[in-house]
Amino acid sequence: MAFANFIDRAATAASQVLADFHLGDFKAALEKQVVAVAFDHQAASCAEGQATLDLAVRLLARLYPVLAILPLDSAASSQAQALERLAKSINPKVGIRRSGKSATVCVVAGVTRPSLRCPIFFVGSDGWAAKLSRTDPVGSGPSLLPFGAGAASCFGAANELSSPPS
């Protein structure tokens, strides 16, 4: 489990917008997080949900050294393997967990509420509209438009960054 080989570029970008930035502190904060990406059959079976999951994993694997990929039902299991391969293609050293027990924060796509003991951000979309909630699942729409899904992924990843460890 390690950072992607381009973590220094992310740190350089962060140092441009954060006052009193220290690389060691930045890496230590990221290492404390186990970010979970949880999803159900609803998200895994529609184009908008797949786009949400794809971009969320792409964003999170670039920054965090450990991700948990959590299918919330058996119908979503095949998508979990594809998301794990995607994360490893971005950062071959990323640690992949298949349990949410150690998750410190979670982004959830679909209509199922996971039973995790960490801050949860529900993401989804409906065509052009991104949907985000801290309290209830929002699901994904049936369109082929990836724009709302992409925005939802970005908002979800941004919320992951701003969540303190539980």
JSON list of C-alpha atoms in Angstrom, two decimals:
[
{"chain": "A", "resi": 1, "resn": "MET", "atom": "CA", "xyz": [0.00, 0.00, 0.00]},
{"chain": "A", "resi": 2, "resn": "ALA", "atom": "CA", "xyz": [1.56, 3.18, -1.15]},
{"chain": "A", "resi": 3, "resn": "PHE", "atom": "CA", "xyz": [0.89, 6.46, -2.83]},
{"chain": "A", "resi": 4, "resn": "ALA", "atom": "CA", "xyz": [0.75, 6.72, -6.60]},
{"chain": "A", "resi": 5, "resn": "ASN", "atom": "CA", "xyz": [4.11, 7.61, -8.13]},
{"chain": "A", "resi": 6, "resn": "PHE", "atom": "CA", "xyz": [2.75, 11.06, -9.03]},
{"chain": "A", "resi": 7, "resn": "ILE", "atom": "CA", "xyz": [1.68, 12.09, -5.51]},
{"chain": "A", "resi": 8, "resn": "ASP", "atom": "CA", "xyz": [4.24, 14.90, -5.61]},
{"chain": "A", "resi": 9, "resn": "ARG", "atom": "CA", "xyz": [2.25, 16.59, -8.39]},
{"chain": "A", "resi": 10, "resn": "ALA", "atom": "CA", "xyz": [-0.89, 16.44, -6.27]},
{"chain": "A", "resi": 11, "resn": "ALA", "atom": "CA", "xyz": [1.07, 17.83, -3.33]},
{"chain": "A", "resi": 12, "resn": "THR", "atom": "CA", "xyz": [2.41, 20.67, -5.47]},
{"chain": "A", "resi": 13, "resn": "ALA", "atom": "CA", "xyz": [-1.12, 21.57, -6.50]},
{"chain": "A", "resi": 14, "resn": "ALA", "atom": "CA", "xyz": [-2.30, 21.42, -2.89]},
{"chain": "A", "resi": 15, "resn": "SER", "atom": "CA", "xyz": [0.58, 23.63, -1.76]},
{"chain": "A", "resi": 16, "resn": "GLN", "atom": "CA", "xyz": [-0.58, 26.32, -4.17]},
{"chain": "A", "resi": 17, "resn": "VAL", "atom": "CA", "xyz": [-3.96, 26.68, -2.44]},
{"chain": "A", "resi": 18, "resn": "LEU", "atom": "CA", "xyz": [-3.27, 25.69, 1.17]},
{"chain": "A", "resi": 19, "resn": "ALA", "atom": "CA", "xyz": [-1.50, 28.05, 3.56]},
{"chain": "A", "resi": 20, "resn": "ASP", "atom": "CA", "xyz": [1.38, 26.62, 5.60]},
{"chain": "A", "resi": 21, "resn": "PHE", "atom": "CA", "xyz": [1.44, 23.39, 3.54]},
{"chain": "A", "resi": 22, "resn": "HIS", "atom": "CA", "xyz": [3.81, 20.61, 4.63]},
{"chain": "A", "resi": 23, "resn": "LEU", "atom": "CA", "xyz": [4.24, 17.51, 2.46]},
{"chain": "A", "resi": 24, "resn": "GLY", "atom": "CA", "xyz": [4.85, 15.19, 5.40]},
{"chain": "A", "resi": 25, "resn": "ASP", "atom": "CA", "xyz": [1.66, 16.29, 7.15]},
{"chain": "A", "resi": 26, "resn": "PHE", "atom": "CA", "xyz": [-0.28, 15.99, 3.88]},
{"chain": "A", "resi": 27, "resn": "LYS", "atom": "CA", "xyz": [0.88, 12.41, 3.31]},
{"chain": "A", "resi": 28, "resn": "ALA", "atom": "CA", "xyz": [0.30, 11.47, 6.95]},
{"chain": "A", "resi": 29, "resn": "ALA", "atom": "CA", "xyz": [-3.28, 12.75, 6.76]},
{"chain": "A", "resi": 30, "resn": "LEU", "atom": "CA", "xyz": [-3.95, 10.76, 3.58]},
{"chain": "A", "resi": 31, "resn": "GLU", "atom": "CA", "xyz": [-2.40, 7.60, 5.05]},
{"chain": "A", "resi": 32, "resn": "LYS", "atom": "CA", "xyz": [-4.83, 7.73, 7.98]},
{"chain": "A", "resi": 33, "resn": "GLN", "atom": "CA", "xyz": [-7.81, 7.47, 5.64]},
{"chain": "A", "resi": 34, "resn": "VAL", "atom": "CA", "xyz": [-9.42, 4.35, 4.24]},
{"chain": "A", "resi": 35, "resn": "VAL", "atom": "CA", "xyz": [-11.84, 5.68, 1.67]},
{"chain": "A", "resi": 36, "resn": "ALA", "atom": "CA", "xyz": [-14.68, 3.33, 0.78]},
{"chain": "A", "resi": 37, "resn": "VAL", "atom": "CA", "xyz": [-16.55, 3.36, -2.50]},
{"chain": "A", "resi": 38, "resn": "ALA", "atom": "CA", "xyz": [-19.81, 1.51, -1.89]},
{"chain": "A", "resi": 39, "resn": "PHE", "atom": "CA", "xyz": [-22.47, 0.78, -4.51]},
{"chain": "A", "resi": 40, "resn": "ASP", "atom": "CA", "xyz": [-25.39, -1.45, -5.30]},
{"chain": "A", "resi": 41, "resn": "HIS", "atom": "CA", "xyz": [-26.94, -3.06, -8.37]},
{"chain": "A", "resi": 42, "resn": "GLN", "atom": "CA", "xyz": [-28.84, 0.13, -9.20]},
{"chain": "A", "resi": 43, "resn": "ALA", "atom": "CA", "xyz": [-25.61, 2.10, -9.67]},
{"chain": "A", "resi": 44, "resn": "ALA", "atom": "CA", "xyz": [-23.70, -0.79, -11.25]},
{"chain": "A", "resi": 45, "resn": "SER", "atom": "CA", "xyz": [-26.38, -1.48, -13.85]},
{"chain": "A", "resi": 46, "resn": "CYS", "atom": "CA", "xyz": [-26.99, 1.97, -15.35]},
{"chain": "A", "resi": 47, "resn": "ALA", "atom": "CA", "xyz": [-24.71, 4.20, -17.42]},
{"chain": "A", "resi": 48, "resn": "GLU", "atom": "CA", "xyz": [-24.94, 7.17, -15.04]},
{"chain": "A", "resi": 49, "resn": "GLY", "atom": "CA", "xyz": [-24.10, 5.02, -12.02]},
{"chain": "A", "resi": 50, "resn": "GLN", "atom": "CA", "xyz": [-21.19, 3.38, -13.84]},
{"chain": "A", "resi": 51, "resn": "ALA", "atom": "CA", "xyz": [-19.85, 6.81, -14.83]},
{"chain": "A", "resi": 52, "resn": "THR", "atom": "CA", "xyz": [-20.13, 7.98, -11.20]},
{"chain": "A", "resi": 53, "resn": "LEU", "atom": "CA", "xyz": [-18.22, 4.96, -9.93]},
{"chain": "A", "resi": 54, "resn": "ASP", "atom": "CA", "xyz": [-15.60, 5.12, -12.66]},
{"chain": "A", "resi": 55, "resn": "LEU", "atom": "CA", "xyz": [-14.69, 8.74, -12.03]},
{"chain": "A", "resi": 56, "resn": "ALA", "atom": "CA", "xyz": [-14.86, 8.41, -8.24]},
{"chain": "A", "resi": 57, "resn": "VAL", "atom": "CA", "xyz": [-12.35, 5.55, -8.29]},
{"chain": "A", "resi": 58, "resn": "ARG", "atom": "CA", "xyz": [-10.14, 7.41, -10.77]},
{"chain": "A", "resi": 59, "resn": "LEU", "atom": "CA", "xyz": [-10.03, 10.47, -8.51]},
{"chain": "A", "resi": 60, "resn": "LEU", "atom": "CA", "xyz": [-9.59, 8.64, -5.21]},
{"chain": "A", "resi": 61, "resn": "ALA", "atom": "CA", "xyz": [-6.93, 6.16, -6.45]},
{"chain": "A", "resi": 62, "resn": "ARG", "atom": "CA", "xyz": [-4.76, 9.09, -7.48]},
{"chain": "A", "resi": 63, "resn": "LEU", "atom": "CA", "xyz": [-4.64, 10.45, -3.95]},
{"chain": "A", "resi": 64, "resn": "TYR", "atom": "CA", "xyz": [-5.24, 7.81, -1.30]},
{"chain": "A", "resi": 65, "resn": "PRO", "atom": "CA", "xyz": [-2.98, 4.80, -0.68]},
{"chain": "A", "resi": 66, "resn": "VAL", "atom": "CA", "xyz": [-5.89, 2.58, 0.48]},
{"chain": "A", "resi": 67, "resn": "LEU", "atom": "CA", "xyz": [-9.40, 2.20, -0.92]},
{"chain": "A", "resi": 68, "resn": "ALA", "atom": "CA", "xyz": [-12.21, -0.12, 0.07]},
{"chain": "A", "resi": 69, "resn": "ILE", "atom": "CA", "xyz": [-14.38, -1.25, -2.85]},
{"chain": "A", "resi": 70, "resn": "LEU", "atom": "CA", "xyz": [-17.71, -2.40, -1.41]},
{"chain": "A", "resi": 71, "resn": "PRO", "atom": "CA", "xyz": [-20.51, -3.95, -3.46]},
{"chain": "A", "resi": 72, "resn": "LEU", "atom": "CA", "xyz": [-23.67, -3.68, -1.35]},
{"chain": "A", "resi": 73, "resn": "ASP", "atom": "CA", "xyz": [-25.40, -6.64, -2.98]},
{"chain": "A", "resi": 74, "resn": "SER", "atom": "CA", "xyz": [-24.41, -9.72, -4.95]},
{"chain": "A", "resi": 75, "resn": "ALA", "atom": "CA", "xyz": [-25.58, -8.23, -8.26]},
{"chain": "A", "resi": 76, "resn": "ALA", "atom": "CA", "xyz": [-22.90, -5.51, -7.94]},
{"chain": "A", "resi": 77, "resn": "SER", "atom": "CA", "xyz": [-19.98, -7.91, -7.30]},
{"chain": "A", "resi": 78, "resn": "SER", "atom": "CA", "xyz": [-18.76, -8.08, -10.90]},
{"chain": "A", "resi": 79, "resn": "GLN", "atom": "CA", "xyz": [-18.51, -4.28, -10.99]},
{"chain": "A", "resi": 80, "resn": "ALA", "atom": "CA", "xyz": [-16.32, -4.42, -7.86]},
{"chain": "A", "resi": 81, "resn": "GLN", "atom": "CA", "xyz": [-13.67, -6.43, -9.69]},
{"chain": "A", "resi": 82, "resn": "ALA", "atom": "CA", "xyz": [-13.66, -3.96, -12.57]},
{"chain": "A", "resi": 83, "resn": "LEU", "atom": "CA", "xyz": [-13.28, -1.02, -10.15]},
{"chain": "A", "resi": 84, "resn": "GLU", "atom": "CA", "xyz": [-10.43, -2.76, -8.34]},
{"chain": "A", "resi": 85, "resn": "ARG", "atom": "CA", "xyz": [-8.63, -3.29, -11.67]},
{"chain": "A", "resi": 86, "resn": "LEU", "atom": "CA", "xyz": [-9.21, 0.37, -12.55]},
{"chain": "A", "resi": 87, "resn": "ALA", "atom": "CA", "xyz": [-7.74, 1.55, -9.22]},
{"chain": "A", "resi": 88, "resn": "LYS", "atom": "CA", "xyz": [-4.69, -0.72, -9.70]},
{"chain": "A", "resi": 89, "resn": "SER", "atom": "CA", "xyz": [-4.21, 0.55, -13.26]},
{"chain": "A", "resi": 90, "resn": "ILE", "atom": "CA", "xyz": [-3.93, 4.09, -11.87]},
{"chain": "A", "resi": 91, "resn": "ASN", "atom": "CA", "xyz": [-1.84, 3.24, -8.80]},
{"chain": "A", "resi": 92, "resn": "PRO", "atom": "CA", "xyz": [-0.42, -0.30, -8.88]},
{"chain": "A", "resi": 93, "resn": "LYS", "atom": "CA", "xyz": [0.55, 0.09, -5.20]},
{"chain": "A", "resi": 94, "resn": "VAL", "atom": "CA", "xyz": [-2.92, 1.07, -3.93]},
{"chain": "A", "resi": 95, "resn": "GLY", "atom": "CA", "xyz": [-4.22, -1.17, -1.17]},
{"chain": "A", "resi": 96, "resn": "ILE", "atom": "CA", "xyz": [-7.67, -2.59, -1.85]},
{"chain": "A", "resi": 97, "resn": "ARG", "atom": "CA", "xyz": [-9.89, -3.65, 1.02]},
{"chain": "A", "resi": 98, "resn": "ARG", "atom": "CA", "xyz": [-13.08, -5.61, 0.56]},
{"chain": "A", "resi": 99, "resn": "SER", "atom": "CA", "xyz": [-14.50, -4.76, 3.96]},
{"chain": "A", "resi": 100, "resn": "GLY", "atom": "CA", "xyz": [-15.83, -1.47, 5.24]},
{"chain": "A", "resi": 101, "resn": "LYS", "atom": "CA", "xyz": [-14.80, -2.13, 8.85]},
{"chain": "A", "resi": 102, "resn": "SER", "atom": "CA", "xyz": [-11.75, 0.09, 8.64]},
{"chain": "A", "resi": 103, "resn": "ALA", "atom": "CA", "xyz": [-13.34, 2.76, 6.41]},
{"chain": "A", "resi": 104, "resn": "THR", "atom": "CA", "xyz": [-12.92, 6.29, 7.72]},
{"chain": "A", "resi": 105, "resn": "VAL", "atom": "CA", "xyz": [-15.18, 7.85, 5.08]},
{"chain": "A", "resi": 106, "resn": "CYS", "atom": "CA", "xyz": [-17.42, 6.47, 2.34]},
{"chain": "A", "resi": 107, "resn": "VAL", "atom": "CA", "xyz": [-18.92, 7.60, -0.95]},
{"chain": "A", "resi": 108, "resn": "VAL", "atom": "CA", "xyz": [-22.05, 5.62, -1.89]},
{"chain": "A", "resi": 109, "resn": "ALA", "atom": "CA", "xyz": [-23.69, 5.30, -5.30]},
{"chain": "A", "resi": 110, "resn": "GLY", "atom": "CA", "xyz": [-27.08, 3.65, -5.65]},
{"chain": "A", "resi": 111, "resn": "VAL", "atom": "CA", "xyz": [-30.20, 3.35, -3.55]},
{"chain": "A", "resi": 112, "resn": "THR", "atom": "CA", "xyz": [-28.89, 1.19, -0.69]},
{"chain": "A", "resi": 113, "resn": "ARG", "atom": "CA", "xyz": [-27.79, 2.56, 2.66]},
{"chain": "A", "resi": 114, "resn": "PRO", "atom": "CA", "xyz": [-24.65, 0.75, 3.89]},
{"chain": "A", "resi": 115, "resn": "SER", "atom": "CA", "xyz": [-24.22, -0.10, 7.55]},
{"chain": "A", "resi": 116, "resn": "LEU", "atom": "CA", "xyz": [-20.87, 1.62, 8.08]},
{"chain": "A", "resi": 117, "resn": "ARG", "atom": "CA", "xyz": [-19.65, 3.57, 11.09]},
{"chain": "A", "resi": 118, "resn": "CYS", "atom": "CA", "xyz": [-18.05, 6.47, 9.24]},
{"chain": "A", "resi": 119, "resn": "PRO", "atom": "CA", "xyz": [-19.16, 9.66, 7.49]},
{"chain": "A", "resi": 120, "resn": "ILE", "atom": "CA", "xyz": [-21.10, 8.78, 4.33]},
{"chain": "A", "resi": 121, "resn": "PHE", "atom": "CA", "xyz": [-21.71, 10.84, 1.20]},
{"chain": "A", "resi": 122, "resn": "PHE", "atom": "CA", "xyz": [-24.41, 9.64, -1.15]},
{"chain": "A", "resi": 123, "resn": "VAL", "atom": "CA", "xyz": [-23.78, 10.54, -4.78]},
{"chain": "A", "resi": 124, "resn": "GLY", "atom": "CA", "xyz": [-25.76, 10.10, -7.96]},
{"chain": "A", "resi": 125, "resn": "SER", "atom": "CA", "xyz": [-27.18, 11.95, -10.89]},
{"chain": "A", "resi": 126, "resn": "ASP", "atom": "CA", "xyz": [-30.16, 12.49, -13.11]},
{"chain": "A", "resi": 127, "resn": "GLY", "atom": "CA", "xyz": [-29.01, 13.48, -16.57]},
{"chain": "A", "resi": 128, "resn": "TRP", "atom": "CA", "xyz": [-27.32, 16.85, -16.29]},
{"chain": "A", "resi": 129, "resn": "ALA", "atom": "CA", "xyz": [-28.04, 17.17, -12.55]},
{"chain": "A", "resi": 130, "resn": "ALA", "atom": "CA", "xyz": [-25.59, 15.97, -9.92]},
{"chain": "A", "resi": 131, "resn": "LYS", "atom": "CA", "xyz": [-27.11, 14.70, -6.67]},
{"chain": "A", "resi": 132, "resn": "LEU", "atom": "CA", "xyz": [-25.37, 14.63, -3.31]},
{"chain": "A", "resi": 133, "resn": "SER", "atom": "CA", "xyz": [-26.70, 13.94, 0.17]},
{"chain": "A", "resi": 134, "resn": "ARG", "atom": "CA", "xyz": [-25.22, 13.33, 3.59]},
{"chain": "A", "resi": 135, "resn": "THR", "atom": "CA", "xyz": [-28.39, 11.62, 4.83]},
{"chain": "A", "resi": 136, "resn": "ASP", "atom": "CA", "xyz": [-30.13, 9.55, 2.14]},
{"chain": "A", "resi": 137, "resn": "PRO", "atom": "CA", "xyz": [-29.26, 7.52, -0.97]},
{"chain": "A", "resi": 138, "resn": "VAL", "atom": "CA", "xyz": [-29.93, 9.46, -4.17]},
{"chain": "A", "resi": 139, "resn": "GLY", "atom": "CA", "xyz": [-29.62, 6.85, -6.94]},
{"chain": "A", "resi": 140, "resn": "SER", "atom": "CA", "xyz": [-28.60, 7.32, -10.54]},
{"chain": "A", "resi": 141, "resn": "GLY", "atom": "CA", "xyz": [-30.72, 8.20, -13.54]},
{"chain": "A", "resi": 142, "resn": "PRO", "atom": "CA", "xyz": [-31.28, 6.16, -16.70]},
{"chain": "A", "resi": 143, "resn": "SER", "atom": "CA", "xyz": [-29.73, 8.52, -19.27]},
{"chain": "A", "resi": 144, "resn": "LEU", "atom": "CA", "xyz": [-26.46, 8.08, -21.14]},
{"chain": "A", "resi": 145, "resn": "LEU", "atom": "CA", "xyz": [-25.30, 11.58, -20.12]},
{"chain": "A", "resi": 146, "resn": "PRO", "atom": "CA", "xyz": [-22.15, 11.41, -17.98]},
{"chain": "A", "resi": 147, "resn": "PHE", "atom": "CA", "xyz": [-22.11, 15.09, -16.96]},
{"chain": "A", "resi": 148, "resn": "GLY", "atom": "CA", "xyz": [-24.22, 14.98, -13.80]},
{"chain": "A", "resi": 149, "resn": "ALA", "atom": "CA", "xyz": [-22.49, 11.74, -12.82]},
{"chain": "A", "resi": 150, "resn": "GLY", "atom": "CA", "xyz": [-19.08, 13.33, -13.29]},
{"chain": "A", "resi": 151, "resn": "ALA", "atom": "CA", "xyz": [-19.99, 16.34, -11.21]},
{"chain": "A", "resi": 152, "resn": "ALA", "atom": "CA", "xyz": [-21.39, 14.09, -8.47]},
{"chain": "A", "resi": 153, "resn": "SER", "atom": "CA", "xyz": [-18.13, 12.12, -8.39]},
{"chain": "A", "resi": 154, "resn": "CYS", "atom": "CA", "xyz": [-16.13, 15.33, -8.06]},
{"chain": "A", "resi": 155, "resn": "PHE", "atom": "CA", "xyz": [-18.33, 16.61, -5.24]},
{"chain": "A", "resi": 156, "resn": "GLY", "atom": "CA", "xyz": [-18.14, 13.23, -3.49]},
{"chain": "A", "resi": 157, "resn": "ALA", "atom": "CA", "xyz": [-14.34, 13.11, -3.75]},
{"chain": "A", "resi": 158, "resn": "ALA", "atom": "CA", "xyz": [-14.09, 16.70, -2.51]},
{"chain": "A", "resi": 159, "resn": "ASN", "atom": "CA", "xyz": [-16.22, 15.79, 0.50]},
{"chain": "A", "resi": 160, "resn": "GLU", "atom": "CA", "xyz": [-13.96, 12.81, 1.18]},
{"chain": "A", "resi": 161, "resn": "LEU", "atom": "CA", "xyz": [-11.03, 15.20, 1.39]},
{"chain": "A", "resi": 162, "resn": "SER", "atom": "CA", "xyz": [-12.79, 17.48, 3.85]},
{"chain": "A", "resi": 163, "resn": "SER", "atom": "CA", "xyz": [-13.92, 14.76, 6.26]},
{"chain": "A", "resi": 164, "resn": "PRO", "atom": "CA", "xyz": [-11.87, 14.33, 9.40]},
{"chain": "A", "resi": 165, "resn": "PRO", "atom": "CA", "xyz": [-11.05, 10.74, 10.41]},
{"chain": "A", "resi": 166, "resn": "SER", "atom": "CA", "xyz": [-13.77, 9.25, 12.59]}
]
